[in-house]
Amino acid sequence: MVLKLYGSPVSTCTKRVAMVLHEKQVPFEFFPIDLAKGEHKAPEFVAHQPFGQVPYIDDDGFVLYESRAIAQYIATKYADQGTPLIPKGIKEYGLFLQGVAIESSNFDPYASKLVFEKLIKQKYGMTCDEAVASQSVETLNAKLDVYEKILSKQKYIGGDVLTLADLYHLPYGALLPLVPCDAIEKRPAVSKWFKELAARPSWQAVQGGIKGTA
């Protein structure tokens, strides 16, 4: 049975999963969820994703939610096809886990908060909290100063090979210029790393929206 992805075609977290499906060459059916209409809060959706958030997958009856958990599940299940995204060596795997933690602790909280304040609130007619946005920019710049040091010494955030840890940065990182925020562009090593990621066919396939491949 073909894997089913339920999410919003413009959701950052849904794009994260769809991108990994493309990298691993896994055919999938896409079932769009209209967030504006509150479809993610409907009883039939919450029955599969109790927090009422997108996305979730149904893999032949196995339901899984949380985008990073889904991504790692896909990369592990289909380890021998498509792009290797989880290293097999124990030390390399440790660096991969470290990279995942770096993204979830030092990038996502501040990039996502900034995007929410400056872009998402505007889209839904809400008022931006400029103090929160300013603090997010300040903190993100400080964190990316450290990224610059790391990426000046190694090609990827989790070592010398591309992993999920790198790809996880794309959905929110690609929105920063729209804020606008040049935290990535003004750092040479970070900019080079991110431009390479953004040029990947998997991201090009989902950045403007998501379509099933099955």
Tab-separated table of N, CA, C and O in Angstrom, residues 42-107:
chain	number	residue	atom	x	y	z
A	42	ALA	N	-10.604	18.840	13.295
A	42	ALA	CA	-11.790	17.999	13.145
A	42	ALA	C	-11.579	16.657	13.852
A	42	ALA	O	-10.450	16.161	13.910
A	43	PRO	N	-12.636	16.058	14.402
A	43	PRO	CA	-12.515	14.792	15.141
A	43	PRO	C	-11.800	13.697	14.362
A	43	PRO	O	-10.986	12.948	14.930
A	44	GLU	N	-12.072	13.583	13.066
A	44	GLU	CA	-11.463	12.510	12.278
A	44	GLU	C	-9.957	12.721	12.106
A	44	GLU	O	-9.205	11.754	11.962
A	45	PHE	N	-9.512	13.993	12.130
A	45	PHE	CA	-8.075	14.259	12.056
A	45	PHE	C	-7.419	14.033	13.412
A	45	PHE	O	-6.381	13.375	13.517
A	46	VAL	N	-8.022	14.565	14.457
A	46	VAL	CA	-7.469	14.439	15.816
A	46	VAL	C	-7.418	12.979	16.261
A	46	VAL	O	-6.593	12.601	17.108
A	47	ALA	N	-8.233	12.145	15.679
A	47	ALA	CA	-8.196	10.722	15.997
A	47	ALA	C	-6.851	10.108	15.610
A	47	ALA	O	-6.417	9.108	16.196
A	48	HIS	N	-6.169	10.728	14.641
A	48	HIS	CA	-4.860	10.245	14.195
A	48	HIS	C	-3.715	11.108	14.723
A	48	HIS	O	-2.609	10.602	14.929
A	49	GLN	N	-3.979	12.401	14.894
A	49	GLN	CA	-2.965	13.326	15.417
A	49	GLN	C	-3.604	14.068	16.594
A	49	GLN	O	-4.271	15.086	16.405
A	50	PRO	N	-3.444	13.551	17.810
A	50	PRO	CA	-4.180	14.076	18.965
A	50	PRO	C	-3.927	15.539	19.301
A	50	PRO	O	-4.736	16.156	19.989
A	51	PHE	N	-2.822	16.114	18.808
A	51	PHE	CA	-2.542	17.525	19.068
A	51	PHE	C	-3.187	18.439	18.026
A	51	PHE	O	-3.108	19.662	18.140
A	52	GLY	N	-3.782	17.841	16.996
A	52	GLY	CA	-4.425	18.647	15.970
A	52	GLY	C	-3.447	19.485	15.174
A	52	GLY	O	-3.708	20.654	14.879
A	53	GLN	N	-2.304	18.901	14.841
A	53	GLN	CA	-1.274	19.605	14.075
A	53	GLN	C	-0.889	18.766	12.859
A	53	GLN	O	-1.064	17.546	12.852
A	54	VAL	N	-0.355	19.417	11.842
A	54	VAL	CA	0.105	18.687	10.658
A	54	VAL	C	1.623	18.572	10.687
A	54	VAL	O	2.294	19.433	11.250
A	55	PRO	N	2.126	17.471	10.087
A	55	PRO	CA	1.444	16.418	9.353
A	55	PRO	C	1.362	15.126	10.165
A	55	PRO	O	1.861	15.053	11.284
A	56	TYR	N	0.771	14.118	9.534
A	56	TYR	CA	0.937	12.741	9.984
A	56	TYR	C	0.960	11.842	8.763
A	56	TYR	O	0.549	12.259	7.674
A	57	ILE	N	1.485	10.640	8.924
A	57	ILE	CA	1.507	9.683	7.824
A	57	ILE	C	0.725	8.432	8.214
A	57	ILE	O	0.568	8.122	9.407
A	58	ASP	N	0.247	7.754	7.207
A	58	ASP	CA	-0.369	6.436	7.363
A	58	ASP	C	0.392	5.511	6.426
A	58	ASP	O	0.254	5.596	5.198
A	59	ASP	N	1.222	4.660	6.985
A	59	ASP	CA	2.045	3.742	6.211
A	59	ASP	C	1.472	2.341	6.353
A	59	ASP	O	1.849	1.589	7.254
A	60	ASP	N	0.513	2.026	5.485
A	60	ASP	CA	-0.154	0.718	5.499
A	60	ASP	C	-0.762	0.416	6.872
A	60	ASP	O	-0.616	-0.674	7.418
A	61	GLY	N	-1.404	1.429	7.456
A	61	GLY	CA	-2.076	1.268	8.731
A	61	GLY	C	-1.262	1.724	9.934
A	61	GLY	O	-1.809	1.879	11.032
A	62	PHE	N	0.023	1.968	9.732
A	62	PHE	CA	0.870	2.478	10.814
A	62	PHE	C	0.842	4.000	10.762
A	62	PHE	O	1.286	4.603	9.788
A	63	VAL	N	0.309	4.615	11.798
A	63	VAL	CA	0.162	6.070	11.841
A	63	VAL	C	1.265	6.672	12.704
A	63	VAL	O	1.542	6.195	13.812
A	64	LEU	N	1.880	7.722	12.190
A	64	LEU	CA	2.972	8.385	12.909
A	64	LEU	C	2.862	9.891	12.676
A	64	LEU	O	2.568	10.336	11.559
A	65	TYR	N	3.083	10.665	13.738
A	65	TYR	CA	3.091	12.122	13.608
A	65	TYR	C	4.360	12.693	14.211
A	65	TYR	O	5.164	11.946	14.771
A	66	GLU	N	4.543	14.011	14.094
A	66	GLU	CA	5.757	14.777	14.411
A	66	GLU	C	6.747	14.627	13.250
A	66	GLU	O	7.270	13.540	12.987
A	67	SER	N	6.998	15.728	12.567
A	67	SER	CA	7.732	15.693	11.302
A	67	SER	C	9.130	15.087	11.396
A	67	SER	O	9.544	14.344	10.505
A	68	ARG	N	9.860	15.377	12.453
A	68	ARG	CA	11.213	14.833	12.563
A	68	ARG	C	11.181	13.339	12.847
A	68	ARG	O	12.032	12.589	12.355
A	69	ALA	N	10.219	12.891	13.626
A	69	ALA	CA	10.066	11.456	13.879
A	69	ALA	C	9.708	10.734	12.581
A	69	ALA	O	10.231	9.656	12.281
A	70	ILE	N	8.804	11.331	11.806
A	70	ILE	CA	8.417	10.746	10.519
A	70	ILE	C	9.625	10.673	9.590
A	70	ILE	O	9.867	9.651	8.934
A	71	ALA	N	10.389	11.759	9.528
A	71	ALA	CA	11.555	11.811	8.646
A	71	ALA	C	12.555	10.717	9.001
A	71	ALA	O	13.093	10.027	8.124
A	72	GLN	N	12.812	10.525	10.297
A	72	GLN	CA	13.780	9.511	10.698
A	72	GLN	C	13.236	8.106	10.438
A	72	GLN	O	13.989	7.198	10.050
A	73	TYR	N	11.951	7.928	10.611
A	73	TYR	CA	11.318	6.637	10.319
A	73	TYR	C	11.485	6.301	8.832
A	73	TYR	O	11.879	5.179	8.478
A	74	ILE	N	11.200	7.273	7.973
A	74	ILE	CA	11.320	7.048	6.523
A	74	ILE	C	12.769	6.764	6.135
A	74	ILE	O	13.055	5.831	5.382
A	75	ALA	N	13.689	7.573	6.665
A	75	ALA	CA	15.100	7.405	6.323
A	75	ALA	C	15.643	6.072	6.805
A	75	ALA	O	16.534	5.488	6.178
A	76	THR	N	15.104	5.559	7.916
A	76	THR	CA	15.539	4.274	8.450
A	76	THR	C	14.907	3.123	7.681
A	76	THR	O	15.578	2.152	7.302
A	77	LYS	N	13.606	3.198	7.439
A	77	LYS	CA	12.907	2.121	6.723
A	77	LYS	C	13.446	1.943	5.311
A	77	LYS	O	13.586	0.814	4.823
A	78	TYR	N	13.766	3.072	4.666
A	78	TYR	CA	14.239	3.022	3.287
A	78	TYR	C	15.721	3.381	3.209
A	78	TYR	O	16.156	4.102	2.315
A	79	ALA	N	16.475	2.844	4.149
A	79	ALA	CA	17.898	3.182	4.254
A	79	ALA	C	18.680	2.859	2.996
A	79	ALA	O	19.651	3.556	2.662
A	80	ASP	N	18.275	1.812	2.278
A	80	ASP	CA	19.059	1.351	1.138
A	80	ASP	C	18.588	1.903	-0.203
A	80	ASP	O	18.987	1.414	-1.261
A	81	GLN	N	17.731	2.918	-0.178
A	81	GLN	CA	17.334	3.547	-1.438
A	81	GLN	C	17.397	5.061	-1.306
A	81	GLN	O	17.344	5.609	-0.205
A	82	GLY	N	17.558	5.728	-2.433
A	82	GLY	CA	17.643	7.178	-2.409
A	82	GLY	C	18.901	7.680	-1.726
A	82	GLY	O	19.925	6.991	-1.670
A	83	THR	N	18.832	8.869	-1.185
A	83	THR	CA	19.976	9.509	-0.527
A	83	THR	C	20.170	8.973	0.884
A	83	THR	O	19.220	8.977	1.671
A	84	PRO	N	21.375	8.508	1.236
A	84	PRO	CA	21.625	8.118	2.638
A	84	PRO	C	21.535	9.360	3.522
A	84	PRO	O	22.247	10.331	3.291
A	85	LEU	N	20.674	9.316	4.531
A	85	LEU	CA	20.461	10.501	5.376
A	85	LEU	C	20.738	10.255	6.847
A	85	LEU	O	20.691	11.182	7.650
A	86	ILE	N	21.023	9.001	7.190
A	86	ILE	CA	21.399	8.656	8.565
A	86	ILE	C	22.660	7.810	8.491
A	86	ILE	O	22.642	6.706	7.943
A	87	PRO	N	23.779	8.298	9.027
A	87	PRO	CA	25.041	7.553	8.947
A	87	PRO	C	24.973	6.226	9.705
A	87	PRO	O	24.250	6.089	10.692
A	88	LYS	N	25.727	5.244	9.241
A	88	LYS	CA	25.741	3.928	9.874
A	88	LYS	C	26.854	3.776	10.905
A	88	LYS	O	26.713	3.031	11.870
A	89	GLY	N	27.992	4.439	10.716
A	89	GLY	CA	29.078	4.356	11.690
A	89	GLY	C	28.668	4.972	13.013
A	89	GLY	O	27.970	5.985	13.029
A	90	ILE	N	29.103	4.398	14.124
A	90	ILE	CA	28.655	4.852	15.436
A	90	ILE	C	29.093	6.287	15.726
A	90	ILE	O	28.312	7.088	16.272
A	91	LYS	N	30.303	6.650	15.356
A	91	LYS	CA	30.759	8.019	15.599
A	91	LYS	C	30.025	9.005	14.685
A	91	LYS	O	29.635	10.097	15.119
A	92	GLU	N	29.857	8.598	13.434
A	92	GLU	CA	29.126	9.446	12.490
A	92	GLU	C	27.668	9.607	12.924
A	92	GLU	O	27.080	10.679	12.779
A	93	TYR	N	27.109	8.527	13.472
A	93	TYR	CA	25.732	8.582	13.962
A	93	TYR	C	25.629	9.531	15.156
A	93	TYR	O	24.658	10.277	15.288
A	94	GLY	N	26.650	9.510	16.000
A	94	GLY	CA	26.671	10.432	17.137
A	94	GLY	C	26.702	11.877	16.685
A	94	GLY	O	25.996	12.731	17.239
A	95	LEU	N	27.501	12.163	15.654
A	95	LEU	CA	27.560	13.525	15.115
A	95	LEU	C	26.238	13.915	14.461
A	95	LEU	O	25.817	15.076	14.534
A	96	PHE	N	25.573	12.933	13.835
A	96	PHE	CA	24.250	13.178	13.263
A	96	PHE	C	23.253	13.567	14.348
A	96	PHE	O	22.511	14.550	14.209
A	97	LEU	N	23.236	12.821	15.435
A	97	LEU	CA	22.329	13.133	16.545
A	97	LEU	C	22.644	14.502	17.130
A	97	LEU	O	21.738	15.256	17.507
A	98	GLN	N	23.912	14.830	17.202
A	98	GLN	CA	24.325	16.146	17.682
A	98	GLN	C	23.794	17.236	16.749
A	98	GLN	O	23.283	18.281	17.193
A	99	GLY	N	23.880	16.990	15.435
A	99	GLY	CA	23.368	17.946	14.458
A	99	GLY	C	21.869	18.148	14.575
A	99	GLY	O	21.367	19.272	14.462
A	100	VAL	N	21.146	17.053	14.806
A	100	VAL	CA	19.697	17.138	14.999
A	100	VAL	C	19.376	17.995	16.214
A	100	VAL	O	18.466	18.830	16.190
A	101	ALA	N	20.138	17.790	17.286
A	101	ALA	CA	19.919	18.566	18.507
A	101	ALA	C	20.260	20.040	18.297
A	101	ALA	O	19.582	20.931	18.830
A	102	ILE	N	21.295	20.311	17.512
A	102	ILE	CA	21.662	21.698	17.215
A	102	ILE	C	20.506	22.410	16.522
A	102	ILE	O	20.128	23.524	16.893
A	103	GLU	N	19.922	21.763	15.517
A	103	GLU	CA	18.815	22.384	14.777
A	103	GLU	C	17.602	22.621	15.660
A	103	GLU	O	16.998	23.704	15.643
A	104	SER	N	17.242	21.621	16.456
A	104	SER	CA	16.022	21.731	17.260
A	104	SER	C	16.177	22.681	18.443
A	104	SER	O	15.187	23.251	18.911
A	105	SER	N	17.415	22.891	18.895
A	105	SER	CA	17.641	23.752	20.066
A	105	SER	C	18.129	25.153	19.710
A	105	SER	O	17.839	26.103	20.429
A	106	ASN	N	18.874	25.271	18.619
A	106	ASN	CA	19.549	26.526	18.330
A	106	ASN	C	19.106	27.233	17.060
A	106	ASN	O	19.530	28.363	16.799
A	107	PHE	N	18.261	26.585	16.273
A	107	PHE	CA	17.783	27.224	15.049
A	107	PHE	C	16.265	27.315	15.003
A	107	PHE	O	15.690	28.403	14.927
